[in-house]
Tab-separated table of C-alpha atoms in Angstrom:
chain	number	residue	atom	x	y	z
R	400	UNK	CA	-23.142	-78.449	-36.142
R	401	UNK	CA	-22.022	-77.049	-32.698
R	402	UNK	CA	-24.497	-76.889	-30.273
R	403	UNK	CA	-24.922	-74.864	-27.013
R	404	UNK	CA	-28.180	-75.882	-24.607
R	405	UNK	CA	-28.494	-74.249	-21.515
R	406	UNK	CA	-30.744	-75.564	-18.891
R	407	UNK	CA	-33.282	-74.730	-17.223
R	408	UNK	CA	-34.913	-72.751	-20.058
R	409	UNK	CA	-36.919	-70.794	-17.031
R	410	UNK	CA	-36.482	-70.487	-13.321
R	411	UNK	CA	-38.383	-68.289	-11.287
R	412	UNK	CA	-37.257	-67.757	-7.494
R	413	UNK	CA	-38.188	-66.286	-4.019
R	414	UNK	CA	-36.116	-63.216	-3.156
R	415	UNK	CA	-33.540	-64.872	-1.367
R	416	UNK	CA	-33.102	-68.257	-3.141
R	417	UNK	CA	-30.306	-69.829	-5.021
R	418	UNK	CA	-30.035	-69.893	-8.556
R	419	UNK	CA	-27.828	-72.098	-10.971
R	420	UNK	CA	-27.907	-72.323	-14.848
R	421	UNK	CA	-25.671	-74.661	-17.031
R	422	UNK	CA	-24.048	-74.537	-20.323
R	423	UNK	CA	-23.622	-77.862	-22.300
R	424	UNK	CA	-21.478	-77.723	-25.865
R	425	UNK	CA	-21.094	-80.453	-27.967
R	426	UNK	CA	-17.611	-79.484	-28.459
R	427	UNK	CA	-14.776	-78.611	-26.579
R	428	UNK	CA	-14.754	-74.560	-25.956
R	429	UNK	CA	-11.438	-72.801	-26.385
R	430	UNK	CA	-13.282	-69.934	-23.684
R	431	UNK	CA	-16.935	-69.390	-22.382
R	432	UNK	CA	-17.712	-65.981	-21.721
R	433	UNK	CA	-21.598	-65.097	-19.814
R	434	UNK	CA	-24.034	-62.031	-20.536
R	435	UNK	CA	-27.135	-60.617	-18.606
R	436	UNK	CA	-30.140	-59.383	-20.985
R	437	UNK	CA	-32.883	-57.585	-18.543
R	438	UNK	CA	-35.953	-57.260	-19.808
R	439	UNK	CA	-35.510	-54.796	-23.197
R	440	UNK	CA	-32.314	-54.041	-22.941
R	441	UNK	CA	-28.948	-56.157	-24.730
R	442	UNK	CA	-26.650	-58.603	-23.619
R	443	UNK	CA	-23.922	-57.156	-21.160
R	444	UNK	CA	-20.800	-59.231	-20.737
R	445	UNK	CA	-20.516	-60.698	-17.194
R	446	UNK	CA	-17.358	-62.700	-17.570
R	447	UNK	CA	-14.753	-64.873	-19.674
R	448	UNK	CA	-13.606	-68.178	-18.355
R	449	UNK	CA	-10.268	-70.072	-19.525
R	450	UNK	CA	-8.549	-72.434	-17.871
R	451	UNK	CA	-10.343	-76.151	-17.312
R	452	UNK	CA	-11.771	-76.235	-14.085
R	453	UNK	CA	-11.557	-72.450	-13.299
R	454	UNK	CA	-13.892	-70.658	-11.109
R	455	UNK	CA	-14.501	-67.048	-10.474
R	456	UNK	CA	-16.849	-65.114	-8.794
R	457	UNK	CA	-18.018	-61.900	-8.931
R	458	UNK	CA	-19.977	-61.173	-6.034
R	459	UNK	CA	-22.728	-62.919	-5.176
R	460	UNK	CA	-22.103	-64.818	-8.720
R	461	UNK	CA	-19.884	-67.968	-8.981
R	462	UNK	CA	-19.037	-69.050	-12.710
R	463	UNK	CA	-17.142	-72.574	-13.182
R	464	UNK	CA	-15.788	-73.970	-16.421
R	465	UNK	CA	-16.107	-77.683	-16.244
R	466	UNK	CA	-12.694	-79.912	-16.730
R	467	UNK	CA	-13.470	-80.853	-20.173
R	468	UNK	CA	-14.023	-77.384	-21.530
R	469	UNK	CA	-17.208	-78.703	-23.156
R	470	UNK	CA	-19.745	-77.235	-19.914
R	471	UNK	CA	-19.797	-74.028	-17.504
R	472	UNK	CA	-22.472	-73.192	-14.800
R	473	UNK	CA	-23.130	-69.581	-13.446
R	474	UNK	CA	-24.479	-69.846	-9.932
R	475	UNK	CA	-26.229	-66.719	-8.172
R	476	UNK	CA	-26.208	-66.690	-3.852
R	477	UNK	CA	-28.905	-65.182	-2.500
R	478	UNK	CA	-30.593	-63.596	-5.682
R	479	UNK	CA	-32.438	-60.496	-5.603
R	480	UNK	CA	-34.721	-58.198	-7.741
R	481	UNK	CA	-31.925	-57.316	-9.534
R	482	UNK	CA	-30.843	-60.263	-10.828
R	483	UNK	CA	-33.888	-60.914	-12.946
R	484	UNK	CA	-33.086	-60.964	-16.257
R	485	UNK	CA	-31.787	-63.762	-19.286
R	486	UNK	CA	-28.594	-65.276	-19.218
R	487	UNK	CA	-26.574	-66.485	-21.729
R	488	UNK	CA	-23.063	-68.661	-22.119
R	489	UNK	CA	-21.251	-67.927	-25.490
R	490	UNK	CA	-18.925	-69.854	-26.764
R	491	UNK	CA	-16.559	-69.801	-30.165
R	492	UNK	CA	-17.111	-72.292	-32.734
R	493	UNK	CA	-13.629	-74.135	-32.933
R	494	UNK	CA	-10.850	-72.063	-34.593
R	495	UNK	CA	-12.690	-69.004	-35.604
R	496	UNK	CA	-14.356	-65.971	-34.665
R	497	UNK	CA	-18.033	-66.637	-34.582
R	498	UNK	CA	-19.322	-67.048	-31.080
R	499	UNK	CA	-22.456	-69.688	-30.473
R	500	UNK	CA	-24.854	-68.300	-27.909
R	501	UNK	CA	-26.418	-70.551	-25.361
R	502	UNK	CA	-30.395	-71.108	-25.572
R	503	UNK	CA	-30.554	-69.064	-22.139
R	504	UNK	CA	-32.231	-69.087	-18.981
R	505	UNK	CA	-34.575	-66.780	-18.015
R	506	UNK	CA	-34.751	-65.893	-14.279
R	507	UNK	CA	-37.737	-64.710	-12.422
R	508	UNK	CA	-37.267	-63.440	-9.179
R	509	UNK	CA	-40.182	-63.025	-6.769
R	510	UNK	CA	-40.036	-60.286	-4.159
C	781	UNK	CA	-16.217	-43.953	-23.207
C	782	UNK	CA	-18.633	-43.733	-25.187
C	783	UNK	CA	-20.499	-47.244	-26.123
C	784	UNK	CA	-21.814	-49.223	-29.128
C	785	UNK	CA	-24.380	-47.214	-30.911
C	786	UNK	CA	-26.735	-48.536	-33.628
C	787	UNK	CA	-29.202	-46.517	-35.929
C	788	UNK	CA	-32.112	-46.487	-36.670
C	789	UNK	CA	-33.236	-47.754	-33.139
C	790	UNK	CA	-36.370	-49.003	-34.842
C	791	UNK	CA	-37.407	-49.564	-38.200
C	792	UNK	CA	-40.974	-50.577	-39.877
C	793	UNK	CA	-40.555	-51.744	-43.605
C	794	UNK	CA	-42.684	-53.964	-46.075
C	795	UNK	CA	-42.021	-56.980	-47.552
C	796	UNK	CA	-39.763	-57.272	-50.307
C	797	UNK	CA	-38.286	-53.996	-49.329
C	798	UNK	CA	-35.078	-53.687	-48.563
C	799	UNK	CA	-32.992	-52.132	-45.078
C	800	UNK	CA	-29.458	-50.926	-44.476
C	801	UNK	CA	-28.638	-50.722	-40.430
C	802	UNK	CA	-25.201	-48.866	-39.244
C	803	UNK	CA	-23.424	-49.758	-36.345
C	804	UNK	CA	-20.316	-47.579	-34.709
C	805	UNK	CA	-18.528	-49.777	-32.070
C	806	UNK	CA	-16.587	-48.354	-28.947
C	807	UNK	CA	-13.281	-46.271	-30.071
C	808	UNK	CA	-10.703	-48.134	-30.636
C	809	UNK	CA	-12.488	-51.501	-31.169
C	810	UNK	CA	-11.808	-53.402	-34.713
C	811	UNK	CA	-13.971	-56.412	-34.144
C	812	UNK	CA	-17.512	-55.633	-35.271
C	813	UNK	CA	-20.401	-59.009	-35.013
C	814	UNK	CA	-23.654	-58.871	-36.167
C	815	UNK	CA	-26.996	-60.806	-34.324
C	816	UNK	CA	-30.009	-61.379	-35.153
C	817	UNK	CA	-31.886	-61.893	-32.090
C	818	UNK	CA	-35.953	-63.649	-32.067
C	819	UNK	CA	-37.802	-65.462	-29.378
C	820	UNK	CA	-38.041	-68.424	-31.155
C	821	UNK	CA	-34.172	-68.880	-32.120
C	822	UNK	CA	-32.400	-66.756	-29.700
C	823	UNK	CA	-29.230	-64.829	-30.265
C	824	UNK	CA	-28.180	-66.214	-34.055
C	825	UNK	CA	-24.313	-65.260	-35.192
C	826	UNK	CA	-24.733	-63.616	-38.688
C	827	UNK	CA	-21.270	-62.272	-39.224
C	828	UNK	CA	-18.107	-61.152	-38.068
C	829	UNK	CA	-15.771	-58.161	-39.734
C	830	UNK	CA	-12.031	-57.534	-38.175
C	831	UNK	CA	-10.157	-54.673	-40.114
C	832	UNK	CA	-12.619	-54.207	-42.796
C	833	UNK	CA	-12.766	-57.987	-43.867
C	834	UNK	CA	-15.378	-60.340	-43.223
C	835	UNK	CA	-13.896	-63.081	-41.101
C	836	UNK	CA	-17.038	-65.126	-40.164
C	837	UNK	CA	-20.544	-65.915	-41.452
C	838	UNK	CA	-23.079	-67.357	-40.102
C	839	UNK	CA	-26.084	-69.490	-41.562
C	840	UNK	CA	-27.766	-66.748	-43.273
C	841	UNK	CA	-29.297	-66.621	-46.813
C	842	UNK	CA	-27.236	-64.330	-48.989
C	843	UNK	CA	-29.886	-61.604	-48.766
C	844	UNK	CA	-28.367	-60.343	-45.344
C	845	UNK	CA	-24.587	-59.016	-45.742
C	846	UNK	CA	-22.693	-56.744	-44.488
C	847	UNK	CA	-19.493	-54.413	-44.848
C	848	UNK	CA	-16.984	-52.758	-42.356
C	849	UNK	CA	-15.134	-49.422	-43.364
C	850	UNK	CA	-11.692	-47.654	-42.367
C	851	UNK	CA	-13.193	-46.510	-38.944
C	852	UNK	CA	-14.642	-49.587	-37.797
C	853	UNK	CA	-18.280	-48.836	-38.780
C	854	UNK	CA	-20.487	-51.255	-39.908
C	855	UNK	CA	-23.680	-51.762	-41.797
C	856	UNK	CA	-25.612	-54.648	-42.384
C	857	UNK	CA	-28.051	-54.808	-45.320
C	858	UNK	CA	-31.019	-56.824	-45.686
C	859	UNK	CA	-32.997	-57.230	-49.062
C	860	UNK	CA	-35.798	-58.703	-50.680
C	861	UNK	CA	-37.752	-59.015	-46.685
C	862	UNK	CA	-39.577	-61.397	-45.078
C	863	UNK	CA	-42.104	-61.471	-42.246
C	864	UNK	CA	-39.491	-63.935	-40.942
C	865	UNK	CA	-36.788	-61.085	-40.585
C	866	UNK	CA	-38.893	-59.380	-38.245
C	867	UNK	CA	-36.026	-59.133	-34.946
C	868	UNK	CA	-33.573	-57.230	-32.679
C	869	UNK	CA	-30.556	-56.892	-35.092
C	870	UNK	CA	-27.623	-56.104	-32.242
C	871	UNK	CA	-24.190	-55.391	-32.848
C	872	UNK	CA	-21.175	-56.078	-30.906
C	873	UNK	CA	-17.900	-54.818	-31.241
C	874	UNK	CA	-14.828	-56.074	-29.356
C	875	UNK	CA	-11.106	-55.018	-28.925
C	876	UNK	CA	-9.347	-57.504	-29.921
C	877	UNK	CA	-9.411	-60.490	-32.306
C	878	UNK	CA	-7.381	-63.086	-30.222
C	879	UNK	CA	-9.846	-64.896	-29.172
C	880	UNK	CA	-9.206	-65.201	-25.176
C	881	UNK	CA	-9.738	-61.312	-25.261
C	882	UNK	CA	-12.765	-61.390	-27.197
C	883	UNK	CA	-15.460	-60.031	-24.811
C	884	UNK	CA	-18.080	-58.220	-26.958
C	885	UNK	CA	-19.678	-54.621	-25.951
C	886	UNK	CA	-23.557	-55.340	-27.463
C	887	UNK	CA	-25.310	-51.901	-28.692
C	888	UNK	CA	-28.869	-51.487	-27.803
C	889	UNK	CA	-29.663	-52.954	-30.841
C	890	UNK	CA	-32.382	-51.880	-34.184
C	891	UNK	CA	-36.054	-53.258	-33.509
C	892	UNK	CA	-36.853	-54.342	-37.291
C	893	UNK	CA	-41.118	-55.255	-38.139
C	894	UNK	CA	-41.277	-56.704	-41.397
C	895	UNK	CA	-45.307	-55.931	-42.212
């Protein structure tokens, strides 16, 4: 079945560092959208990419969708305490509803 | 506005009981998904309702399902339990169900312990 792996599983980084998790599908996404779990809390919706090859950023945070539709990264400048937390990519399982959630990658950020 | 909301926020229950958790999404929102979410497997899709109907399932035994009424409120209902359902059980609604508008609001979610 479809398949969503997100690597690293776990990065922790200095205050200050740069960050970058990726999303691999084994099939071509019609969207990817990326949430933020901290620590107890729920998945918050961060973004929703498109087009093949689009990028957006949101601050300090720079999402891509890969030409193929089938990978996305979400890359973090400068991270801070803040940013600690899971991330996940979400995609939808080919011509229906039901969204496949990345593994996740759990960031650690040291102060 | 006010956002998802899910009841109980925790539950305890005993094996081969059964559990019925209610979830109100944000005003206005049709779209209603159901997670089960463990260490080990992550965030698992269980099912999707749109309008009352169930549009989506997951890989779930038949013992978990689910229902959506007129006002967009759902319940999910697990019976016979195992030690295996032991999770966060989060809800998500969303607006729309085109799916390029599909960004899902997650509740805080029900903390189930199957003893």
């Amino acid at each position: 079945g479809q398949q969503v792996m997100q690597i690293p599983q776990y990065q922790h980084v200095q205050e200050g560092e740069d960050f970058t998790t990726y999303c691999n599908s084994s099939t071509t996404l019609s969207n990817i959208q990326w949430y933020k779990q901290r620590p107890g809390g729920h998945p918050v919706f961060l973004i929703q990419l498109v087009k093949s090859g689009e990028v957006k950023k949101q601050k300090r945070l720079t999402f891509q969708f890969g030409e193929a539709k089938k990978n996305s990264s979400l890359h973090i400048t400068a991270t801070q305490t803040t940013d600690v937390g899971t991330y996940f990519c979400a995609g939808p399982r080919s011509g229906t509803y039901k969204y496949i959630f990345g593994t996740g990658t759990r960031l650690k950020v040291l102060a | 506005k006010a956002g998802v909301t899910q009841t109980p926020r925790y539950l305890i229950k005993t094996r081969g009981q059964q559990v019925t958790l209610s979830c109100s999404p944000i005003s206005g929102h049709r779209s209603v998904s159901w997670y089960q979410q463990t260490p080990g497997q992550g965030l698992q899709f269980l099912f999707e309702y749109f309008s009352e109907t169930q549009r989506n399932k997951g890989n779930f035994p038949g013992r978990f399902s689910g229902r959506q009424f007129s006002n967009s409120r759902s319940e999910m209902n697990v019976s016979t339990l195992e030690l295996g359902d032991s999770a966060l059980y989060l809800c998500a609604s969303s607006r729309s169900g085109g799916p390029h508008t599909y960004e899902q609001y997650f509740g805080p979610g029900t903390r189930l312990t199957v003893t």
